[in-house]
């Protein structure tokens, strides 16, 4: 209810979608697809790029970290390697993030969604103070959903699948925001197997036991942990390349956002 809304959260819209995922899972390509879907469906989007090291963006961003910090100069100035350069750039940008949220707030009445792309290497965003600042700044003003992009073809391997889910699990507990798993690249491999593994941990168990390299007692314990975790998740199968599943993706985002509003 509005009376118990935190801080200055007064509007149900826009819904902020923070796109997170392992390098190469397809975050930037998915962003491009989401942006183009919004423009064809007459929804109003606001787009942020928080990857300082991206060479070229396949979508146009309203706010681009690269306009504020030059990652190559940051590397030189602070004598850093690529990861340190990205992290420091993000830290520099995070110190001004209240201004960014202010810009979004000023436009809030005209927006349906705010889309946020994050650096290629996931841990730079999820395990840094600046990532937490960005997430917290949005979540205190707008309904905010974290989308964890999964490389579905790679996750056919049950151990890879489990590693990915454990990582997503950490993000759920760290952010305490609604988490939507976006099983991407379904043009290559359908995500049905993943839904089955999440619905029935014995099916997953059977798949892991076929993998002789893995300790089955550990996996049995982890299955039970993950089973509890899956109950708190939504999922959608998407293809950033073909556009398959994007309608359902937004439907799941809206459900997550409703859930978010109800929790206040
Ligand atoms: P990011 O590092 O998570 O931002 O990933 P990118 O968006 O840069 O994508 C990594 C690679 O995956 C690129 O070669 C993309 O073309 C490819 N890719 C992304 N989404 C899809 C998809 O839905 N289907 C297929 N087949 N490839 C995809
Ligand atoms: Mg990217």
PDB file of C-alpha atoms and ligand atoms in Angstrom:
ATOM      1  CA  UNK A   1       0.000   0.000   0.000  1.00  0.00           C
ATOM      2  CA  UNK A   2       1.100   3.559  -0.649  1.00  0.00           C
ATOM      3  CA  UNK A   3       1.168   4.447   3.031  1.00  0.00           C
ATOM      4  CA  UNK A   4       3.852   1.866   3.727  1.00  0.00           C
ATOM      5  CA  UNK A   5       5.878   2.510   0.578  1.00  0.00           C
ATOM      6  CA  UNK A   6       9.554   3.044   1.378  1.00  0.00           C
ATOM      7  CA  UNK A   7      11.243   6.377   0.882  1.00  0.00           C
ATOM      8  CA  UNK A   8       9.917   8.239  -2.110  1.00  0.00           C
ATOM      9  CA  UNK A   9       8.327   5.285  -3.895  1.00  0.00           C
ATOM     10  CA  UNK A  10       4.943   6.534  -4.974  1.00  0.00           C
ATOM     11  CA  UNK A  11       4.502   5.291  -8.518  1.00  0.00           C
ATOM     12  CA  UNK A  12       3.923   1.795  -9.721  1.00  0.00           C
ATOM     13  CA  UNK A  13       5.705   2.748 -12.909  1.00  0.00           C
ATOM     14  CA  UNK A  14       8.258   2.605 -14.330  1.00  0.00           C
ATOM     15  CA  UNK A  15       9.424  -0.906 -13.616  1.00  0.00           C
ATOM     16  CA  UNK A  16      13.216  -1.146 -13.514  1.00  0.00           C
ATOM     17  CA  UNK A  17      14.718  -4.244 -15.153  1.00  0.00           C
ATOM     18  CA  UNK A  18      18.357  -4.863 -14.216  1.00  0.00           C
ATOM     19  CA  UNK A  19      19.959  -7.300 -16.634  1.00  0.00           C
ATOM     20  CA  UNK A  20      22.642  -9.471 -15.044  1.00  0.00           C
ATOM     21  CA  UNK A  21      24.326 -12.654 -16.255  1.00  0.00           C
ATOM     22  CA  UNK A  22      27.580 -14.446 -17.003  1.00  0.00           C
ATOM     23  CA  UNK A  23      29.809 -12.994 -19.730  1.00  0.00           C
ATOM     24  CA  UNK A  24      28.479 -14.093 -23.102  1.00  0.00           C
ATOM     25  CA  UNK A  25      25.047 -15.128 -21.786  1.00  0.00           C
ATOM     26  CA  UNK A  26      23.541 -12.494 -24.090  1.00  0.00           C
ATOM     27  CA  UNK A  27      22.728  -9.518 -21.834  1.00  0.00           C
ATOM     28  CA  UNK A  28      23.495  -6.844 -24.407  1.00  0.00           C
ATOM     29  CA  UNK A  29      21.743  -8.692 -27.227  1.00  0.00           C
ATOM     30  CA  UNK A  30      18.726  -9.198 -24.964  1.00  0.00           C
ATOM     31  CA  UNK A  31      18.754  -5.491 -24.100  1.00  0.00           C
ATOM     32  CA  UNK A  32      18.639  -4.707 -27.816  1.00  0.00           C
ATOM     33  CA  UNK A  33      15.668  -7.050 -28.224  1.00  0.00           C
ATOM     34  CA  UNK A  34      13.827  -5.602 -25.209  1.00  0.00           C
ATOM     35  CA  UNK A  35      14.363  -2.047 -26.443  1.00  0.00           C
ATOM     36  CA  UNK A  36      13.047  -2.879 -29.903  1.00  0.00           C
ATOM     37  CA  UNK A  37      10.075  -4.761 -28.435  1.00  0.00           C
ATOM     38  CA  UNK A  38       9.137  -1.726 -26.343  1.00  0.00           C
ATOM     39  CA  UNK A  39       9.234   0.588 -29.318  1.00  0.00           C
ATOM     40  CA  UNK A  40       6.977  -1.681 -31.404  1.00  0.00           C
ATOM     41  CA  UNK A  41       4.539  -2.290 -28.526  1.00  0.00           C
ATOM     42  CA  UNK A  42       4.218   1.450 -27.837  1.00  0.00           C
ATOM     43  CA  UNK A  43       5.585   1.050 -24.331  1.00  0.00           C
ATOM     44  CA  UNK A  44       7.912   3.726 -23.161  1.00  0.00           C
ATOM     45  CA  UNK A  45      11.392   2.669 -22.170  1.00  0.00           C
ATOM     46  CA  UNK A  46      14.390   4.439 -20.693  1.00  0.00           C
ATOM     47  CA  UNK A  47      17.712   2.768 -21.321  1.00  0.00           C
ATOM     48  CA  UNK A  48      20.922   2.742 -19.297  1.00  0.00           C
ATOM     49  CA  UNK A  49      24.267   1.257 -20.217  1.00  0.00           C
ATOM     50  CA  UNK A  50      26.495   0.548 -17.211  1.00  0.00           C
ATOM     51  CA  UNK A  51      29.187  -1.372 -19.110  1.00  0.00           C
ATOM     52  CA  UNK A  52      32.116   1.076 -19.459  1.00  0.00           C
ATOM     53  CA  UNK A  53      34.114  -1.347 -21.627  1.00  0.00           C
ATOM     54  CA  UNK A  54      31.557  -2.152 -24.324  1.00  0.00           C
ATOM     55  CA  UNK A  55      32.942  -1.251 -27.746  1.00  0.00           C
ATOM     56  CA  UNK A  56      29.692  -0.557 -29.545  1.00  0.00           C
ATOM     57  CA  UNK A  57      26.136  -0.725 -28.297  1.00  0.00           C
ATOM     58  CA  UNK A  58      23.477  -2.312 -30.508  1.00  0.00           C
ATOM     59  CA  UNK A  59      20.814  -0.044 -28.958  1.00  0.00           C
ATOM     60  CA  UNK A  60      20.696   3.623 -28.103  1.00  0.00           C
ATOM     61  CA  UNK A  61      20.996   4.458 -24.426  1.00  0.00           C
ATOM     62  CA  UNK A  62      19.474   7.466 -22.682  1.00  0.00           C
ATOM     63  CA  UNK A  63      22.269   7.285 -20.154  1.00  0.00           C
ATOM     64  CA  UNK A  64      25.606   5.717 -21.031  1.00  0.00           C
ATOM     65  CA  UNK A  65      28.365   5.333 -18.429  1.00  0.00           C
ATOM     66  CA  UNK A  66      30.861   5.864 -21.278  1.00  0.00           C
ATOM     67  CA  UNK A  67      29.740   9.482 -21.594  1.00  0.00           C
ATOM     68  CA  UNK A  68      30.890  10.099 -18.019  1.00  0.00           C
ATOM     69  CA  UNK A  69      33.909   7.853 -17.495  1.00  0.00           C
ATOM     70  CA  UNK A  70      36.538   6.825 -19.998  1.00  0.00           C
ATOM     71  CA  UNK A  71      37.511   3.333 -18.996  1.00  0.00           C
ATOM     72  CA  UNK A  72      40.806   3.323 -20.913  1.00  0.00           C
ATOM     73  CA  UNK A  73      41.874   6.557 -19.192  1.00  0.00           C
ATOM     74  CA  UNK A  74      40.847   5.122 -15.817  1.00  0.00           C
ATOM     75  CA  UNK A  75      43.082   2.098 -16.474  1.00  0.00           C
ATOM     76  CA  UNK A  76      46.027   4.365 -17.300  1.00  0.00           C
ATOM     77  CA  UNK A  77      45.466   6.849 -14.507  1.00  0.00           C
ATOM     78  CA  UNK A  78      45.097   4.234 -11.770  1.00  0.00           C
ATOM     79  CA  UNK A  79      47.511   1.668 -13.306  1.00  0.00           C
ATOM     80  CA  UNK A  80      44.849  -1.011 -13.556  1.00  0.00           C
ATOM     81  CA  UNK A  81      44.148  -4.028 -15.710  1.00  0.00           C
ATOM     82  CA  UNK A  82      40.875  -4.436 -17.599  1.00  0.00           C
ATOM     83  CA  UNK A  83      38.784  -5.750 -14.675  1.00  0.00           C
ATOM     84  CA  UNK A  84      40.148  -3.157 -12.244  1.00  0.00           C
ATOM     85  CA  UNK A  85      39.455  -0.502 -14.859  1.00  0.00           C
ATOM     86  CA  UNK A  86      35.827  -1.566 -15.238  1.00  0.00           C
ATOM     87  CA  UNK A  87      35.349  -1.799 -11.471  1.00  0.00           C
ATOM     88  CA  UNK A  88      36.898   1.627 -10.817  1.00  0.00           C
ATOM     89  CA  UNK A  89      34.862   3.199 -13.641  1.00  0.00           C
ATOM     90  CA  UNK A  90      31.713   1.784 -12.098  1.00  0.00           C
ATOM     91  CA  UNK A  91      32.754   3.065  -8.661  1.00  0.00           C
ATOM     92  CA  UNK A  92      33.313   6.563 -10.063  1.00  0.00           C
ATOM     93  CA  UNK A  93      29.922   6.485 -11.737  1.00  0.00           C
ATOM     94  CA  UNK A  94      28.184   5.122  -8.618  1.00  0.00           C
ATOM     95  CA  UNK A  95      29.196   8.215  -6.649  1.00  0.00           C
ATOM     96  CA  UNK A  96      26.873  10.183  -8.947  1.00  0.00           C
ATOM     97  CA  UNK A  97      24.097   7.651  -9.104  1.00  0.00           C
ATOM     98  CA  UNK A  98      21.594   9.723  -7.159  1.00  0.00           C
ATOM     99  CA  UNK A  99      21.717  12.175 -10.079  1.00  0.00           C
ATOM    100  CA  UNK A 100      20.947   9.348 -12.486  1.00  0.00           C
ATOM    101  CA  UNK A 101      17.950   8.252 -10.427  1.00  0.00           C
ATOM    102  CA  UNK A 102      16.884  11.898 -10.303  1.00  0.00           C
ATOM    103  CA  UNK A 103      16.847  12.024 -14.111  1.00  0.00           C
ATOM    104  CA  UNK A 104      14.703   8.887 -14.247  1.00  0.00           C
ATOM    105  CA  UNK A 105      12.368  10.233 -11.559  1.00  0.00           C
ATOM    106  CA  UNK A 106      11.872  13.418 -13.535  1.00  0.00           C
ATOM    107  CA  UNK A 107      10.673  11.304 -16.468  1.00  0.00           C
ATOM    108  CA  UNK A 108       8.866   8.660 -14.391  1.00  0.00           C
ATOM    109  CA  UNK A 109       5.312   9.634 -15.332  1.00  0.00           C
ATOM    110  CA  UNK A 110       6.125   9.101 -19.024  1.00  0.00           C
ATOM    111  CA  UNK A 111       7.872   5.753 -18.645  1.00  0.00           C
ATOM    112  CA  UNK A 112       6.807   2.117 -18.455  1.00  0.00           C
ATOM    113  CA  UNK A 113      10.199   0.444 -18.121  1.00  0.00           C
ATOM    114  CA  UNK A 114      13.783   1.321 -17.317  1.00  0.00           C
ATOM    115  CA  UNK A 115      16.246  -1.151 -18.823  1.00  0.00           C
ATOM    116  CA  UNK A 116      19.717  -1.452 -17.328  1.00  0.00           C
ATOM    117  CA  UNK A 117      22.621  -3.278 -18.988  1.00  0.00           C
ATOM    118  CA  UNK A 118      25.551  -4.264 -16.738  1.00  0.00           C
ATOM    119  CA  UNK A 119      29.237  -5.098 -17.370  1.00  0.00           C
ATOM    120  CA  UNK A 120      30.079  -8.299 -19.233  1.00  0.00           C
ATOM    121  CA  UNK A 121      31.848  -9.855 -16.238  1.00  0.00           C
ATOM    122  CA  UNK A 122      29.093 -10.502 -13.737  1.00  0.00           C
ATOM    123  CA  UNK A 123      31.079 -10.288 -10.501  1.00  0.00           C
ATOM    124  CA  UNK A 124      32.130  -6.704 -11.218  1.00  0.00           C
ATOM    125  CA  UNK A 125      28.525  -5.719 -10.754  1.00  0.00           C
ATOM    126  CA  UNK A 126      27.216  -8.272  -8.277  1.00  0.00           C
ATOM    127  CA  UNK A 127      30.172  -8.352  -5.876  1.00  0.00           C
ATOM    128  CA  UNK A 128      31.042  -4.685  -5.751  1.00  0.00           C
ATOM    129  CA  UNK A 129      29.848  -1.854  -3.553  1.00  0.00           C
ATOM    130  CA  UNK A 130      28.925   0.153  -6.637  1.00  0.00           C
ATOM    131  CA  UNK A 131      26.658  -2.601  -7.982  1.00  0.00           C
ATOM    132  CA  UNK A 132      24.873  -2.636  -4.631  1.00  0.00           C
ATOM    133  CA  UNK A 133      24.560   1.167  -4.690  1.00  0.00           C
ATOM    134  CA  UNK A 134      23.007   1.105  -8.161  1.00  0.00           C
ATOM    135  CA  UNK A 135      20.535  -1.645  -7.269  1.00  0.00           C
ATOM    136  CA  UNK A 136      19.604  -0.033  -3.956  1.00  0.00           C
ATOM    137  CA  UNK A 137      19.151   3.404  -5.540  1.00  0.00           C
ATOM    138  CA  UNK A 138      16.632   2.034  -8.033  1.00  0.00           C
ATOM    139  CA  UNK A 139      14.890  -0.307  -5.618  1.00  0.00           C
ATOM    140  CA  UNK A 140      14.229   2.495  -3.158  1.00  0.00           C
ATOM    141  CA  UNK A 141      12.339   4.486  -5.803  1.00  0.00           C
ATOM    142  CA  UNK A 142      10.795   2.072  -8.277  1.00  0.00           C
ATOM    143  CA  UNK A 143       9.584  -1.507  -8.466  1.00  0.00           C
ATOM    144  CA  UNK A 144      12.791  -3.263  -9.474  1.00  0.00           C
ATOM    145  CA  UNK A 145      13.256  -6.698 -10.997  1.00  0.00           C
ATOM    146  CA  UNK A 146      16.569  -8.479 -11.478  1.00  0.00           C
ATOM    147  CA  UNK A 147      16.777 -10.528 -14.668  1.00  0.00           C
ATOM    148  CA  UNK A 148      19.407 -13.227 -14.525  1.00  0.00           C
ATOM    149  CA  UNK A 149      20.265 -14.234 -18.084  1.00  0.00           C
ATOM    150  CA  UNK A 150      21.183 -17.895 -18.510  1.00  0.00           C
ATOM    151  CA  UNK A 151      23.050 -19.296 -21.511  1.00  0.00           C
ATOM    152  CA  UNK A 152      20.627 -22.168 -22.098  1.00  0.00           C
ATOM    153  CA  UNK A 153      22.731 -24.226 -24.554  1.00  0.00           C
ATOM    154  CA  UNK A 154      25.650 -24.218 -22.096  1.00  0.00           C
ATOM    155  CA  UNK A 155      23.376 -25.141 -19.194  1.00  0.00           C
ATOM    156  CA  UNK A 156      22.424 -28.448 -20.771  1.00  0.00           C
ATOM    157  CA  UNK A 157      25.385 -29.720 -18.766  1.00  0.00           C
ATOM    158  CA  UNK A 158      23.854 -30.331 -15.300  1.00  0.00           C
ATOM    159  CA  UNK A 159      26.959 -29.179 -13.435  1.00  0.00           C
ATOM    160  CA  UNK A 160      27.030 -25.932 -15.414  1.00  0.00           C
ATOM    161  CA  UNK A 161      23.315 -25.577 -14.778  1.00  0.00           C
ATOM    162  CA  UNK A 162      23.808 -26.044 -11.055  1.00  0.00           C
ATOM    163  CA  UNK A 163      26.704 -23.567 -10.907  1.00  0.00           C
ATOM    164  CA  UNK A 164      24.567 -21.010 -12.695  1.00  0.00           C
ATOM    165  CA  UNK A 165      21.635 -21.574 -10.338  1.00  0.00           C
ATOM    166  CA  UNK A 166      23.869 -21.288  -7.267  1.00  0.00           C
ATOM    167  CA  UNK A 167      25.161 -17.997  -8.584  1.00  0.00           C
ATOM    168  CA  UNK A 168      21.611 -16.760  -9.218  1.00  0.00           C
ATOM    169  CA  UNK A 169      20.691 -17.950  -5.728  1.00  0.00           C
ATOM    170  CA  UNK A 170      23.434 -15.750  -4.253  1.00  0.00           C
ATOM    171  CA  UNK A 171      22.080 -12.768  -6.176  1.00  0.00           C
ATOM    172  CA  UNK A 172      18.544 -13.372  -4.925  1.00  0.00           C
ATOM    173  CA  UNK A 173      19.678 -13.427  -1.305  1.00  0.00           C
ATOM    174  CA  UNK A 174      22.025 -10.486  -1.756  1.00  0.00           C
ATOM    175  CA  UNK A 175      19.555  -8.165  -3.492  1.00  0.00           C
ATOM    176  CA  UNK A 176      16.290  -9.488  -1.986  1.00  0.00           C
ATOM    177  CA  UNK A 177      14.555  -8.361  -5.157  1.00  0.00           C
ATOM    178  CA  UNK A 178      12.270 -10.426  -7.378  1.00  0.00           C
ATOM    179  CA  UNK A 179      14.458 -12.548  -9.639  1.00  0.00           C
ATOM    180  CA  UNK A 180      13.470 -13.589 -13.131  1.00  0.00           C
ATOM    181  CA  UNK A 181      15.563 -16.240 -14.854  1.00  0.00           C
ATOM    182  CA  UNK A 182      15.735 -15.500 -18.573  1.00  0.00           C
ATOM    183  CA  UNK A 183      16.740 -18.726 -20.303  1.00  0.00           C
ATOM    184  CA  UNK A 184      18.282 -17.178 -23.396  1.00  0.00           C
ATOM    185  CA  UNK A 185      19.229 -18.639 -26.789  1.00  0.00           C
ATOM    186  CA  UNK A 186      16.162 -20.908 -27.016  1.00  0.00           C
ATOM    187  CA  UNK A 187      16.597 -20.648 -30.793  1.00  0.00           C
ATOM    188  CA  UNK A 188      19.545 -23.022 -30.222  1.00  0.00           C
ATOM    189  CA  UNK A 189      18.238 -25.213 -27.375  1.00  0.00           C
ATOM    190  CA  UNK A 190      14.761 -25.114 -25.822  1.00  0.00           C
ATOM    191  CA  UNK A 191      14.706 -24.485 -22.090  1.00  0.00           C
ATOM    192  CA  UNK A 192      12.190 -27.254 -21.347  1.00  0.00           C
ATOM    193  CA  UNK A 193      14.892 -29.389 -19.709  1.00  0.00           C
ATOM    194  CA  UNK A 194      15.658 -26.565 -17.278  1.00  0.00           C
ATOM    195  CA  UNK A 195      12.007 -26.168 -16.308  1.00  0.00           C
ATOM    196  CA  UNK A 196      11.854 -29.932 -15.683  1.00  0.00           C
ATOM    197  CA  UNK A 197      14.983 -29.831 -13.536  1.00  0.00           C
ATOM    198  CA  UNK A 198      13.544 -26.977 -11.492  1.00  0.00           C
ATOM    199  CA  UNK A 199      10.140 -28.652 -11.099  1.00  0.00           C
ATOM    200  CA  UNK A 200      11.447 -32.069 -10.182  1.00  0.00           C
ATOM    201  CA  UNK A 201      14.726 -32.310  -8.317  1.00  0.00           C
ATOM    202  CA  UNK A 202      14.830 -36.074  -8.793  1.00  0.00           C
ATOM    203  CA  UNK A 203      14.963 -35.537 -12.553  1.00  0.00           C
ATOM    204  CA  UNK A 204      17.903 -33.208 -12.013  1.00  0.00           C
ATOM    205  CA  UNK A 205      19.475 -35.683  -9.595  1.00  0.00           C
ATOM    206  CA  UNK A 206      19.293 -38.381 -12.242  1.00  0.00           C
ATOM    207  CA  UNK A 207      20.982 -36.065 -14.753  1.00  0.00           C
ATOM    208  CA  UNK A 208      23.817 -35.182 -12.377  1.00  0.00           C
ATOM    209  CA  UNK A 209      24.429 -38.800 -11.482  1.00  0.00           C
ATOM    210  CA  UNK A 210      25.109 -39.465 -15.133  1.00  0.00           C
ATOM    211  CA  UNK A 211      28.055 -37.085 -14.750  1.00  0.00           C
ATOM    212  CA  UNK A 212      30.753 -39.203 -13.145  1.00  0.00           C
ATOM    213  CA  UNK A 213      33.002 -36.206 -12.485  1.00  0.00           C
ATOM    214  CA  UNK A 214      30.658 -34.889  -9.846  1.00  0.00           C
ATOM    215  CA  UNK A 215      30.232 -35.836  -6.219  1.00  0.00           C
ATOM    216  CA  UNK A 216      26.717 -37.193  -6.007  1.00  0.00           C
ATOM    217  CA  UNK A 217      26.289 -36.659  -2.284  1.00  0.00           C
ATOM    218  CA  UNK A 218      27.149 -32.985  -2.632  1.00  0.00           C
ATOM    219  CA  UNK A 219      24.797 -32.621  -5.555  1.00  0.00           C
ATOM    220  CA  UNK A 220      22.033 -34.368  -3.619  1.00  0.00           C
ATOM    221  CA  UNK A 221      22.335 -31.788  -0.835  1.00  0.00           C
ATOM    222  CA  UNK A 222      22.510 -28.899  -3.271  1.00  0.00           C
ATOM    223  CA  UNK A 223      19.386 -30.145  -5.036  1.00  0.00           C
ATOM    224  CA  UNK A 224      17.425 -29.683  -1.848  1.00  0.00           C
ATOM    225  CA  UNK A 225      18.759 -26.167  -1.328  1.00  0.00           C
ATOM    226  CA  UNK A 226      17.965 -25.226  -4.911  1.00  0.00           C
ATOM    227  CA  UNK A 227      14.496 -26.768  -4.691  1.00  0.00           C
ATOM    228  CA  UNK A 228      13.637 -24.204  -2.018  1.00  0.00           C
ATOM    229  CA  UNK A 229      15.263 -21.446  -4.087  1.00  0.00           C
ATOM    230  CA  UNK A 230      13.263 -22.248  -7.250  1.00  0.00           C
ATOM    231  CA  UNK A 231      10.003 -21.625  -5.382  1.00  0.00           C
ATOM    232  CA  UNK A 232      10.981 -17.950  -5.169  1.00  0.00           C
ATOM    233  CA  UNK A 233      11.766 -17.571  -8.861  1.00  0.00           C
ATOM    234  CA  UNK A 234      10.062 -16.835 -12.128  1.00  0.00           C
ATOM    235  CA  UNK A 235      11.422 -17.921 -15.459  1.00  0.00           C
ATOM    236  CA  UNK A 236      10.978 -17.238 -19.139  1.00  0.00           C
ATOM    237  CA  UNK A 237      12.541 -18.860 -22.191  1.00  0.00           C
ATOM    238  CA  UNK A 238      13.713 -16.228 -24.662  1.00  0.00           C
ATOM    239  CA  UNK A 239      15.777 -15.740 -27.760  1.00  0.00           C
ATOM    240  CA  UNK A 240      17.440 -12.363 -27.934  1.00  0.00           C
ATOM    241  CA  UNK A 241      18.228 -13.124 -31.574  1.00  0.00           C
ATOM    242  CA  UNK A 242      14.788 -14.191 -32.867  1.00  0.00           C
ATOM    243  CA  UNK A 243      12.545 -12.440 -30.337  1.00  0.00           C
ATOM    244  CA  UNK A 244      10.860 -15.663 -29.252  1.00  0.00           C
ATOM    245  CA  UNK A 245       9.410 -15.468 -25.748  1.00  0.00           C
ATOM    246  CA  UNK A 246       9.823 -11.703 -25.277  1.00  0.00           C
ATOM    247  CA  UNK A 247       6.090 -11.120 -24.788  1.00  0.00           C
ATOM    248  CA  UNK A 248       6.040 -13.682 -21.989  1.00  0.00           C
ATOM    249  CA  UNK A 249       9.225 -12.165 -20.570  1.00  0.00           C
ATOM    250  CA  UNK A 250       7.490  -8.799 -20.062  1.00  0.00           C
ATOM    251  CA  UNK A 251       4.457 -10.563 -18.625  1.00  0.00           C
ATOM    252  CA  UNK A 252       6.743 -12.210 -16.032  1.00  0.00           C
ATOM    253  CA  UNK A 253       8.439  -8.870 -15.330  1.00  0.00           C
ATOM    254  CA  UNK A 254       5.044  -7.271 -14.634  1.00  0.00           C
ATOM    255  CA  UNK A 255       4.111 -10.111 -12.283  1.00  0.00           C
ATOM    256  CA  UNK A 256       7.426  -9.701 -10.437  1.00  0.00           C
ATOM    257  CA  UNK A 257       6.819  -5.951 -10.165  1.00  0.00           C
ATOM    258  CA  UNK A 258       3.335  -6.527  -8.696  1.00  0.00           C
ATOM    259  CA  UNK A 259       4.887  -8.904  -6.200  1.00  0.00           C
ATOM    260  CA  UNK A 260       7.444  -6.228  -5.347  1.00  0.00           C
ATOM    261  CA  UNK A 261       4.749  -3.598  -4.746  1.00  0.00           C
ATOM    262  CA  UNK A 262       2.713  -6.018  -2.606  1.00  0.00           C
ATOM    263  CA  UNK A 263       5.710  -6.677  -0.405  1.00  0.00           C
ATOM    264  CA  UNK A 264       5.541  -3.052   0.803  1.00  0.00           C
TER     265      UNK A 264
HETATM  266  P1  LIG B   1      26.852 -10.333 -22.854  1.00  0.00           P
HETATM  267  O1  LIG B   1      28.318 -10.490 -22.615  1.00  0.00           O
HETATM  268  O2  LIG B   1      26.069 -11.067 -21.797  1.00  0.00           O
HETATM  269  O3  LIG B   1      26.393  -8.924 -23.017  1.00  0.00           O
HETATM  270  O4  LIG B   1      26.499 -11.126 -24.211  1.00  0.00           O
HETATM  271  P2  LIG B   1      26.272 -10.583 -25.706  1.00  0.00           P
HETATM  272  O5  LIG B   1      24.918  -9.964 -25.831  1.00  0.00           O
HETATM  273  O6  LIG B   1      27.430  -9.781 -26.122  1.00  0.00           O
HETATM  274  O7  LIG B   1      26.193 -11.960 -26.507  1.00  0.00           O
HETATM  275  C1  LIG B   1      27.222 -12.923 -26.483  1.00  0.00           C
HETATM  276  C2  LIG B   1      27.113 -13.819 -27.706  1.00  0.00           C
HETATM  277  O8  LIG B   1      25.909 -14.593 -27.651  1.00  0.00           O
HETATM  278  C3  LIG B   1      27.051 -13.043 -29.010  1.00  0.00           C
HETATM  279  O9  LIG B   1      27.794 -13.747 -29.968  1.00  0.00           O
HETATM  280  C4  LIG B   1      25.564 -13.048 -29.365  1.00  0.00           C
HETATM  281  O10 LIG B   1      25.331 -12.958 -30.740  1.00  0.00           O
HETATM  282  C5  LIG B   1      25.132 -14.401 -28.828  1.00  0.00           C
HETATM  283  N1  LIG B   1      23.694 -14.410 -28.472  1.00  0.00           N
HETATM  284  C6  LIG B   1      23.073 -13.574 -27.625  1.00  0.00           C
HETATM  285  N2  LIG B   1      21.757 -13.878 -27.532  1.00  0.00           N
HETATM  286  C7  LIG B   1      21.549 -14.946 -28.344  1.00  0.00           C
HETATM  287  C8  LIG B   1      20.390 -15.731 -28.698  1.00  0.00           C
HETATM  288  O11 LIG B   1      19.262 -15.523 -28.241  1.00  0.00           O
HETATM  289  N3  LIG B   1      20.591 -16.760 -29.566  1.00  0.00           N
HETATM  290  C9  LIG B   1      21.810 -17.037 -30.111  1.00  0.00           C
HETATM  291  N4  LIG B   1      21.884 -18.065 -30.959  1.00  0.00           N
HETATM  292  N5  LIG B   1      22.915 -16.323 -29.801  1.00  0.00           N
HETATM  293  C10 LIG B   1      22.787 -15.289 -28.945  1.00  0.00           C
HETATM  294 MG1  LIG B   2      27.286  -7.041 -22.706  1.00  0.00          MG
END
